[in-house]
Coordinates of C-alpha atoms and ligand atoms in Angstrom, one line a residue:
X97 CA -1.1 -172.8 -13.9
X98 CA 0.1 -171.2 -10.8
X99 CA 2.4 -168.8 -12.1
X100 CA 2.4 -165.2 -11.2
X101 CA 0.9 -163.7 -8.7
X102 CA -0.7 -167.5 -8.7
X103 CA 2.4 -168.6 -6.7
X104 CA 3.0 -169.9 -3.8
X105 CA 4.6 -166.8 -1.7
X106 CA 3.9 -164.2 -4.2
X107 CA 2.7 -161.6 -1.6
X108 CA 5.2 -160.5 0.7
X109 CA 3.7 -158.2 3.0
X110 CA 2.3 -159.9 5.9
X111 CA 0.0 -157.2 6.1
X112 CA -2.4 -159.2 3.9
X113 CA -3.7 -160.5 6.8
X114 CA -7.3 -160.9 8.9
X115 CA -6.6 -158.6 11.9
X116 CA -5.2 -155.9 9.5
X117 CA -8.7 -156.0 7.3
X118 CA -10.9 -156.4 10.0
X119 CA -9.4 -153.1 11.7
X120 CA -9.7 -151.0 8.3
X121 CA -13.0 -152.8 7.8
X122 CA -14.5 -151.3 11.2
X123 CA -14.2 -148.1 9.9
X124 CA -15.3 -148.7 6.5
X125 CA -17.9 -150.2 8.0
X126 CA -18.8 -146.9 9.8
X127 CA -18.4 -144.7 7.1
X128 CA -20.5 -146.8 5.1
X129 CA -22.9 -146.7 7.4
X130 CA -23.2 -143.1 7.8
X131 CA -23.3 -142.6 4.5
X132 CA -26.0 -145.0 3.7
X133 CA -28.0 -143.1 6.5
X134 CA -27.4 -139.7 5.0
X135 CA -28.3 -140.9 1.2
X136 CA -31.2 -142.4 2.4
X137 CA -32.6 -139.2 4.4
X138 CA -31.5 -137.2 0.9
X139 CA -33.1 -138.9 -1.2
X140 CA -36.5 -138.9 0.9
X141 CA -36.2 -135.2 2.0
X142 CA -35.7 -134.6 -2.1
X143 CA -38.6 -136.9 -3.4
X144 CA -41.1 -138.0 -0.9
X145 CA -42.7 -140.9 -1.5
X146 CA -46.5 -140.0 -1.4
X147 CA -46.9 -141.5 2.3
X148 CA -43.7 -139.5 3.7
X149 CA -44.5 -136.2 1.9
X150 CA -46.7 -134.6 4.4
X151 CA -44.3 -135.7 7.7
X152 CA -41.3 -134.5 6.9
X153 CA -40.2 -131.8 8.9
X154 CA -39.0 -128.2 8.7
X155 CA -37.0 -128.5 11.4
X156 CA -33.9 -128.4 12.3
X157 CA -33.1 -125.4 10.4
X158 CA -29.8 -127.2 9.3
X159 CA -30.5 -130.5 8.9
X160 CA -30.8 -131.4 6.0
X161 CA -26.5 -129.2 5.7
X162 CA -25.8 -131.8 8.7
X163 CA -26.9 -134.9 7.3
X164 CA -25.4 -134.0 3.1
X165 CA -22.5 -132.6 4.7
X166 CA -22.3 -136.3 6.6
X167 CA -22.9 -137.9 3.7
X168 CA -20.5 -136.4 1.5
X169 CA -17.9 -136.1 4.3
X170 CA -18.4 -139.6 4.9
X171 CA -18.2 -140.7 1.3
X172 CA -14.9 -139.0 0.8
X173 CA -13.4 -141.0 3.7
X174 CA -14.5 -144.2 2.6
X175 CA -12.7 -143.7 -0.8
X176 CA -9.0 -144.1 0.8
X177 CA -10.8 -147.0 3.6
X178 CA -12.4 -148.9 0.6
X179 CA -8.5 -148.5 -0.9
X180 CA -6.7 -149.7 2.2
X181 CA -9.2 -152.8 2.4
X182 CA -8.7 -153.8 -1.1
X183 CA -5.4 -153.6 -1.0
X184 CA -4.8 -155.7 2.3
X185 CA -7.2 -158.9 1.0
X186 CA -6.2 -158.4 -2.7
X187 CA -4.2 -161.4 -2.6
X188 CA -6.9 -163.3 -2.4
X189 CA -8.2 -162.9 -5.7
X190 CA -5.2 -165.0 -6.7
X191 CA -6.6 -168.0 -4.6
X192 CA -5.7 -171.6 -5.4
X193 CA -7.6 -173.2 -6.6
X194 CA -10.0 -169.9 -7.4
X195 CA -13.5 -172.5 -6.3
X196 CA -13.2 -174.8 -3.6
X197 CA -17.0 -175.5 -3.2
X198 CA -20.3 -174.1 -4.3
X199 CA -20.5 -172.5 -1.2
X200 CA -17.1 -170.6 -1.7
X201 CA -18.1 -169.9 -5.6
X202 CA -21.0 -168.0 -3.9
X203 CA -19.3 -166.1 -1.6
X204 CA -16.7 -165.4 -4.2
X205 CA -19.4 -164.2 -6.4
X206 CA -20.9 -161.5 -3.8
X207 CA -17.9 -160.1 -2.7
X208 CA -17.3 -159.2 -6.7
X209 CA -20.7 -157.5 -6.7
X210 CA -19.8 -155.8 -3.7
X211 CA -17.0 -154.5 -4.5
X212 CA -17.9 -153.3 -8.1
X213 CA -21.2 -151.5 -6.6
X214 CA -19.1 -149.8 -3.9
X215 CA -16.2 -148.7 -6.5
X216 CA -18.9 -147.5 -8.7
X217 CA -20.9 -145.9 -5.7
X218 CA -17.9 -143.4 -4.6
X219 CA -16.9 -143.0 -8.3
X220 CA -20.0 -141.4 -8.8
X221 CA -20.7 -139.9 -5.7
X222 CA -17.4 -137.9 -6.0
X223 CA -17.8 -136.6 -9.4
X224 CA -21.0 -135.8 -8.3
X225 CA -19.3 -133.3 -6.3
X226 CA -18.1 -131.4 -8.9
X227 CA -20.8 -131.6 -11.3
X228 CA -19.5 -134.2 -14.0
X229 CA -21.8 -137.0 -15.4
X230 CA -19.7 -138.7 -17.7
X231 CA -21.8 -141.1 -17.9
X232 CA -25.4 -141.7 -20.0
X233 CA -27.2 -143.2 -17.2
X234 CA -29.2 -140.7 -14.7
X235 CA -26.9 -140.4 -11.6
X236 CA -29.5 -140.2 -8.6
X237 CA -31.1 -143.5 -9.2
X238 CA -27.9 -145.2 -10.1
X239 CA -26.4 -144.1 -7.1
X240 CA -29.6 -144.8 -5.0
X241 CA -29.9 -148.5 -6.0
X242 CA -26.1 -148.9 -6.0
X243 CA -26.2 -148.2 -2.6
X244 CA -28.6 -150.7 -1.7
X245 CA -26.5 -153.1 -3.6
X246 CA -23.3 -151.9 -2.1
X247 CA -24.9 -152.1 1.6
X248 CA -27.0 -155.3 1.4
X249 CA -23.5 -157.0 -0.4
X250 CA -21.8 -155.3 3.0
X251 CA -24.1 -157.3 4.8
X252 CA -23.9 -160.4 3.8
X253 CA -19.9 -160.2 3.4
X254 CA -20.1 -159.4 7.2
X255 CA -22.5 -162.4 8.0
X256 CA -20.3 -164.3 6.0
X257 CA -17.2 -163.6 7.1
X258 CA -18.7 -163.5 11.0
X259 CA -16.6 -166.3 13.0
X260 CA -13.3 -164.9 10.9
X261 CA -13.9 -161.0 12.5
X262 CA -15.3 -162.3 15.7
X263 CA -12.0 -164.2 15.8
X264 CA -9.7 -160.8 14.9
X265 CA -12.6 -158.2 16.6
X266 CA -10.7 -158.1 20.3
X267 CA -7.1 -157.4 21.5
X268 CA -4.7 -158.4 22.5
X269 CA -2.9 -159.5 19.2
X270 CA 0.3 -160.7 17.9
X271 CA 2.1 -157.2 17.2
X272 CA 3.1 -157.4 13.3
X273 CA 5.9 -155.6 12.4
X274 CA 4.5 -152.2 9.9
X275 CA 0.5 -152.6 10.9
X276 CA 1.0 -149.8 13.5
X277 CA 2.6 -147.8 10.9
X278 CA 0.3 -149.2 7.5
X279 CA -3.0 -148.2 10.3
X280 CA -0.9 -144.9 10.4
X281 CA -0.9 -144.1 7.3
X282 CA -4.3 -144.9 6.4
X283 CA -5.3 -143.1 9.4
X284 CA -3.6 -139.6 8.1
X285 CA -5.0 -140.4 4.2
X286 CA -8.7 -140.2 5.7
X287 CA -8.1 -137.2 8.0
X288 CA -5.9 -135.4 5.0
X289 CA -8.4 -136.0 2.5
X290 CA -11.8 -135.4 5.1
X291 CA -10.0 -131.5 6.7
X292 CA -9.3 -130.7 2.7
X293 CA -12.9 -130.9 1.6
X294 CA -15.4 -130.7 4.8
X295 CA -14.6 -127.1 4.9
X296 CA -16.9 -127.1 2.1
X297 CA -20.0 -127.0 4.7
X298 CA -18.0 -126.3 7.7
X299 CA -17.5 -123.2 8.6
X300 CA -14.4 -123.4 10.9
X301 CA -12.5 -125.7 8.0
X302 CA -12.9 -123.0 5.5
X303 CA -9.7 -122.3 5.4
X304 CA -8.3 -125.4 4.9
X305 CA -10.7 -126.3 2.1
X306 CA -8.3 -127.3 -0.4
X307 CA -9.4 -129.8 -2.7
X308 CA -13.2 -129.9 -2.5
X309 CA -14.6 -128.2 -5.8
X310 CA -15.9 -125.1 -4.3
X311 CA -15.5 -122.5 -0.8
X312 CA -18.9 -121.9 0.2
X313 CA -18.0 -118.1 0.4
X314 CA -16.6 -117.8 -2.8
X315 CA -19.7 -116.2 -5.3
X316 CA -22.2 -113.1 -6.5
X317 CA -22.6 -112.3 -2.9
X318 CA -20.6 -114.7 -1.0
X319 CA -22.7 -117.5 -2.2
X320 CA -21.8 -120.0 -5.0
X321 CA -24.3 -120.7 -7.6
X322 CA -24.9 -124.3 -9.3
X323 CA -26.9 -122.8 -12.3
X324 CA -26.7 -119.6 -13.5
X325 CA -28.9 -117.5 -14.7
X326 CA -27.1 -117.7 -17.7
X327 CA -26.9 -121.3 -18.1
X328 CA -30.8 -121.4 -17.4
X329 CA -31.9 -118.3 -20.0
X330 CA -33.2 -116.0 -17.3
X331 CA -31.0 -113.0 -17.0
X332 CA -33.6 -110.8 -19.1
X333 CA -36.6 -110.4 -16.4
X334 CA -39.5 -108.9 -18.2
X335 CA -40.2 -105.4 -16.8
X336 CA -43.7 -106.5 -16.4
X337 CA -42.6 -110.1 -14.5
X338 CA -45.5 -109.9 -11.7
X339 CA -45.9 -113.0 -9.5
X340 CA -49.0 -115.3 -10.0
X341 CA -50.6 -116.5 -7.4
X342 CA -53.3 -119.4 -8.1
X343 CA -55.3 -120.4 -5.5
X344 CA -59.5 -119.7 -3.9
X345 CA -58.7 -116.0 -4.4
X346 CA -56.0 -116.1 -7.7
X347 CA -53.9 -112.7 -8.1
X348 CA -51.0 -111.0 -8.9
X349 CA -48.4 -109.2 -7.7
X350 CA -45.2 -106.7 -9.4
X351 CA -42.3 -106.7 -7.9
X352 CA -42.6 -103.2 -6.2
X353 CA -46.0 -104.5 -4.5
X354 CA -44.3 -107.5 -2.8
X355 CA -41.8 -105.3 -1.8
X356 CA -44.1 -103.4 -0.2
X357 CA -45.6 -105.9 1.8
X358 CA -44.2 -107.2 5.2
X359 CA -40.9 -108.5 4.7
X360 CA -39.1 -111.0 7.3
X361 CA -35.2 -111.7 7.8
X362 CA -34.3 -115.3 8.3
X363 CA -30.6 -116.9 8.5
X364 CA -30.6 -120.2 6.6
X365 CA -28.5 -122.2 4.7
X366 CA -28.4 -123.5 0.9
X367 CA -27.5 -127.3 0.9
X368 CA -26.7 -128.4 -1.9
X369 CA -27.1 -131.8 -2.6
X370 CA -23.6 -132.2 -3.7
X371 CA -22.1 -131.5 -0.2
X372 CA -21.6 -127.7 -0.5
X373 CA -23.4 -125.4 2.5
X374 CA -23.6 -121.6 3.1
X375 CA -25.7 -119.4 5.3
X376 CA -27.1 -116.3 4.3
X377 CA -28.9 -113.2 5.9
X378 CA -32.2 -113.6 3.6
X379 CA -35.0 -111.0 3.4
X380 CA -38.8 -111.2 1.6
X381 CA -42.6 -112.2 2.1
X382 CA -43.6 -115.4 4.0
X383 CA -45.2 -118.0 1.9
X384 CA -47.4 -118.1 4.6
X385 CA -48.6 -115.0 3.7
X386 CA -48.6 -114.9 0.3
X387 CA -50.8 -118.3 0.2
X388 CA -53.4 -116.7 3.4
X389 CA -53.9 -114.0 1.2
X390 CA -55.1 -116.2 -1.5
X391 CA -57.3 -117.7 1.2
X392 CA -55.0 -121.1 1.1
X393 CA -56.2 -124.2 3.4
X394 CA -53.7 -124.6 6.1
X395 CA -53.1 -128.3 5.1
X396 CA -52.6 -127.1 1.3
X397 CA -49.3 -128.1 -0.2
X398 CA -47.8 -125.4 -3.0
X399 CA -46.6 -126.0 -6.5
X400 CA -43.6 -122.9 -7.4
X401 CA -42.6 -123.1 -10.7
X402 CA -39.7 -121.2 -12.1
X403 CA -39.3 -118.7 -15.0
X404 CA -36.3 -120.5 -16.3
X405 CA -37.7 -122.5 -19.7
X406 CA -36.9 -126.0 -18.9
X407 CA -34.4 -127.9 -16.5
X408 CA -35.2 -130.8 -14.0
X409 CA -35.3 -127.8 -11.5
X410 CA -37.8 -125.5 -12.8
X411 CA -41.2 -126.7 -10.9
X412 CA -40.9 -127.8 -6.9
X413 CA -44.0 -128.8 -4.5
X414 CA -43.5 -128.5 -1.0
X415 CA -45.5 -129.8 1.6
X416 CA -48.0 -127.9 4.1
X417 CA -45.5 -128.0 6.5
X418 CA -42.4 -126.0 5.0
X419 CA -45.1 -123.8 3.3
X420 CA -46.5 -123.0 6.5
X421 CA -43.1 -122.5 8.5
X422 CA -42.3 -119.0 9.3
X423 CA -38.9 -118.8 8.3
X424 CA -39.7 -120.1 4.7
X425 CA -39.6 -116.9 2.7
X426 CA -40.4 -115.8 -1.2
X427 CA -36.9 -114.3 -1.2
X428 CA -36.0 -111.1 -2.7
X429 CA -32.9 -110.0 -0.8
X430 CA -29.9 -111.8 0.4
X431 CA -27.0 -110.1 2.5
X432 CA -28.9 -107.0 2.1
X433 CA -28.8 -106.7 -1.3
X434 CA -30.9 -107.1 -4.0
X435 CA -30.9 -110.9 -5.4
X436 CA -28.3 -111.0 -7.9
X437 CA -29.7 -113.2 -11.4
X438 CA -27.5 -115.8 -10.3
X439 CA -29.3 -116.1 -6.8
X440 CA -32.9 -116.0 -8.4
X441 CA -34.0 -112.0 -9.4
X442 CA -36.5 -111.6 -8.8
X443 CA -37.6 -113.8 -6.3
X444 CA -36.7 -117.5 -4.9
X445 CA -37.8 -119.8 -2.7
X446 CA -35.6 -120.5 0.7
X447 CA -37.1 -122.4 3.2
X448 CA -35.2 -124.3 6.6
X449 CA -34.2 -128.0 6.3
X450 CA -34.9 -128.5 2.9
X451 CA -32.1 -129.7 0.1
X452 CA -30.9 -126.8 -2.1
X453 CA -32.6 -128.3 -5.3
X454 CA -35.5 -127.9 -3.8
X455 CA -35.0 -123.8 -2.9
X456 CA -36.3 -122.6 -6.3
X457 CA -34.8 -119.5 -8.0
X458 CA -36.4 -116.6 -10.6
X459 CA -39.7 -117.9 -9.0
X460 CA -42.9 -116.7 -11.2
X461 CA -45.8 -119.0 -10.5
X462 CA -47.3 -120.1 -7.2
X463 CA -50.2 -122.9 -7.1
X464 CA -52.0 -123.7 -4.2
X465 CA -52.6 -127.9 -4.3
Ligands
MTE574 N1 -35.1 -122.6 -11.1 C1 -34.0 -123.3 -10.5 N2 -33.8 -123.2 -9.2 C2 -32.7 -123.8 -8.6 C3 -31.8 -124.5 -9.4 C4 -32.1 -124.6 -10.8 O1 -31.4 -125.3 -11.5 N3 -33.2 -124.0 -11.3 N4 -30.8 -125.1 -8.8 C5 -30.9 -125.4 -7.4 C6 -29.7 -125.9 -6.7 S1 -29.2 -127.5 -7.2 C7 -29.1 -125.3 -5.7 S2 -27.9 -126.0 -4.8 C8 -29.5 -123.9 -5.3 C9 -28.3 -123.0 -5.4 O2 -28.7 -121.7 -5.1 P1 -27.7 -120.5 -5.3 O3 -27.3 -120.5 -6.8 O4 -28.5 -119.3 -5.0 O5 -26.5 -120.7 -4.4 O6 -30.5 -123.4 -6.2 C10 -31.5 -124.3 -6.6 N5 -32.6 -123.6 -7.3
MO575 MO1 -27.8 -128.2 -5.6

């Protein structure tokens, strides 16, 4: 029976070892950590539950590109970590013999959950990042209940494993010949593979952003675009597209007459929800204007709803809040031009700390809740 990698002796390295994991496992820890955070403020900033919907704030302006471009950052880093950690306690999938007790069948048991819902978690998570679903199950659930999986599992490996990282936690400790230089290499893996891709929402790292599916100035108008207006049927605007405002006092509006009306500059970001973030100089009517006009209670949420024909995109509410903020604009000019289709022609929704699925292009409808 104990033949292979079954042996006695089979692994060499003595890097296979508790201080060794419990070192890598501090800053998977961390990264896991962070990015369990982030998700979880992504996911409730995207789809409020009823009882959150009306606290969430507008501010800070660039929140909401903080805590996705943590997330995402995070994630990415936690990819070579969850490597490094694998391979230093691999060996002890080969245990003999593989259950001592029902305890340790248990234990054995979660760390294989654990392990599968994390590998799956930054599987998808990174193809998220460039847009591939290869997959038939819907990713934003999956990855939201894998993470609870993947972080309670984390929990209890850490509650199990206590005495054993409490033991290997503190200095000094034996020096081991190659741990400084294993450490090392991990070490430059996670900052190689973190200043290649954070330049995707970091300005200053712009330059440097390498492998991460997309530079944040690279677009129609130095913005990338998720959907196109081809992808989504709305390049051909109807000459008579008019905006319709439903509220107390319903009307309508061309576009020449909401150009007409007071428009207001405000700098704020797209954030996509796949860990891209750019800034843009954007120009149009306050919501808040729009809804007073159509004599709008100030606690009233808004219901936008796109021209596009269908896509999981194509109707938004936002809360009284964000609808009431002054930067949160009915777009109709970005970098001093004209919206190009891609960006939403005629008019799109942009509002501070909000998640870019949620900043609505080739707006047509407005519904006072
Ligand atoms: N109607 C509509 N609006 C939309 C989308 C969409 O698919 N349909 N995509 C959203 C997503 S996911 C993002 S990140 C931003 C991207 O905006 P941009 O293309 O102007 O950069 O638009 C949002 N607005
Ligand atoms: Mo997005």
């Amino acid at each position: 029976m104990r033949r292979g990698p079954r042996r006695e002796g089979a692994f060499r390295s003595r890097l296979h070892e508790p201080r060794t994991a419990v070192v890598i496992g501090r800053w998977l820890g961390a990264a896991v950590l962070v990015c369990f955070l982030t998700g979880l403020a992504s996911h409730l900033l995207q789809d409020p539950p009823t009882w959150l919907r009306d606290r969430l704030p507008p501010r800070p302006v660039q929140g909401y590109r903080i805590t996705q471009g943590l997330h995402v950052i995070s994630g990415i880093a936690a990819i070579p970590l969850l490597g490094a950690k694998l391979w230093t306690v691999y060996p002890q999938l080969f245990a003999w013999p593989p259950v001592r007790s029902v305890r340790h069948a248990l234990e054995r048991l979660g760390i294989a959950v654990l392990v599968a819902a994390m590998l799956l978690e930054v599987f998808t998570g990174l193809l998220n990042t460039v847009q591939w679903y290869p997959w038939p199950f819907p990713f934003r659930q999956t990855h939201f209940w894998l993470a609870w999986a993947a972080t309670g599992g984390l929990l209890l490996h850490i509650a199990a494993k206590g005495p054993e990282i409490a033991e290997h936690w503190r200095r000094p400790v034996p020096p081991l010949a190659g741990r400084r230089a294993f450490l090392g290499a991990v070490t430059a893996s996670v900052a190689a593979v973190t200043l290649t891709t954070a330049g995707q929402t970091v300005p200053w790292l712009r330059r440097l952003d390498l492998l991460a599916p997309r530079r944040p100035d690279i677009g129609p108008q130095g913005l990338p675009v998720n959907r196109t207006a081809v992808q989504a049927g709305t390049t051909a605007v109807p000459a008579d597209w008019r905006l319709t405002v439903v509220g107390p006092r319903p009307y309508t509006l061309g576009l020449a007459e909401l150009a007409a009306l007071p428009q207001v500059e405000a700098e704020l970001p797209i954030a996509c929800v796949e860990g891209w973030s750019a800034s843009a100089r954007w120009s149009g009517v306050r919501v808040r204007d729009l809804l007073d006009r159509a004599g709008a209670p100030a606690d009233a949420r808004v219901r936008f709803t796109s021209l596009e024909a269908d896509g999981p995109y194509r109707v938004m509410e936002m809360p009284a809040a964000y609808a009431r903020d002054g930067l949160t604009l009915l777009a109709l000019r970005v970098n001093g031009e004209v919206l190009d289709a891609d960006h939403g022609y005629p008019a799109r929704v942009i509002a501070p700390n909000r998640p870019g699925v949620l900043q609505t292009k080739w707006v047509v409808r407005m519904e006072v809740l």
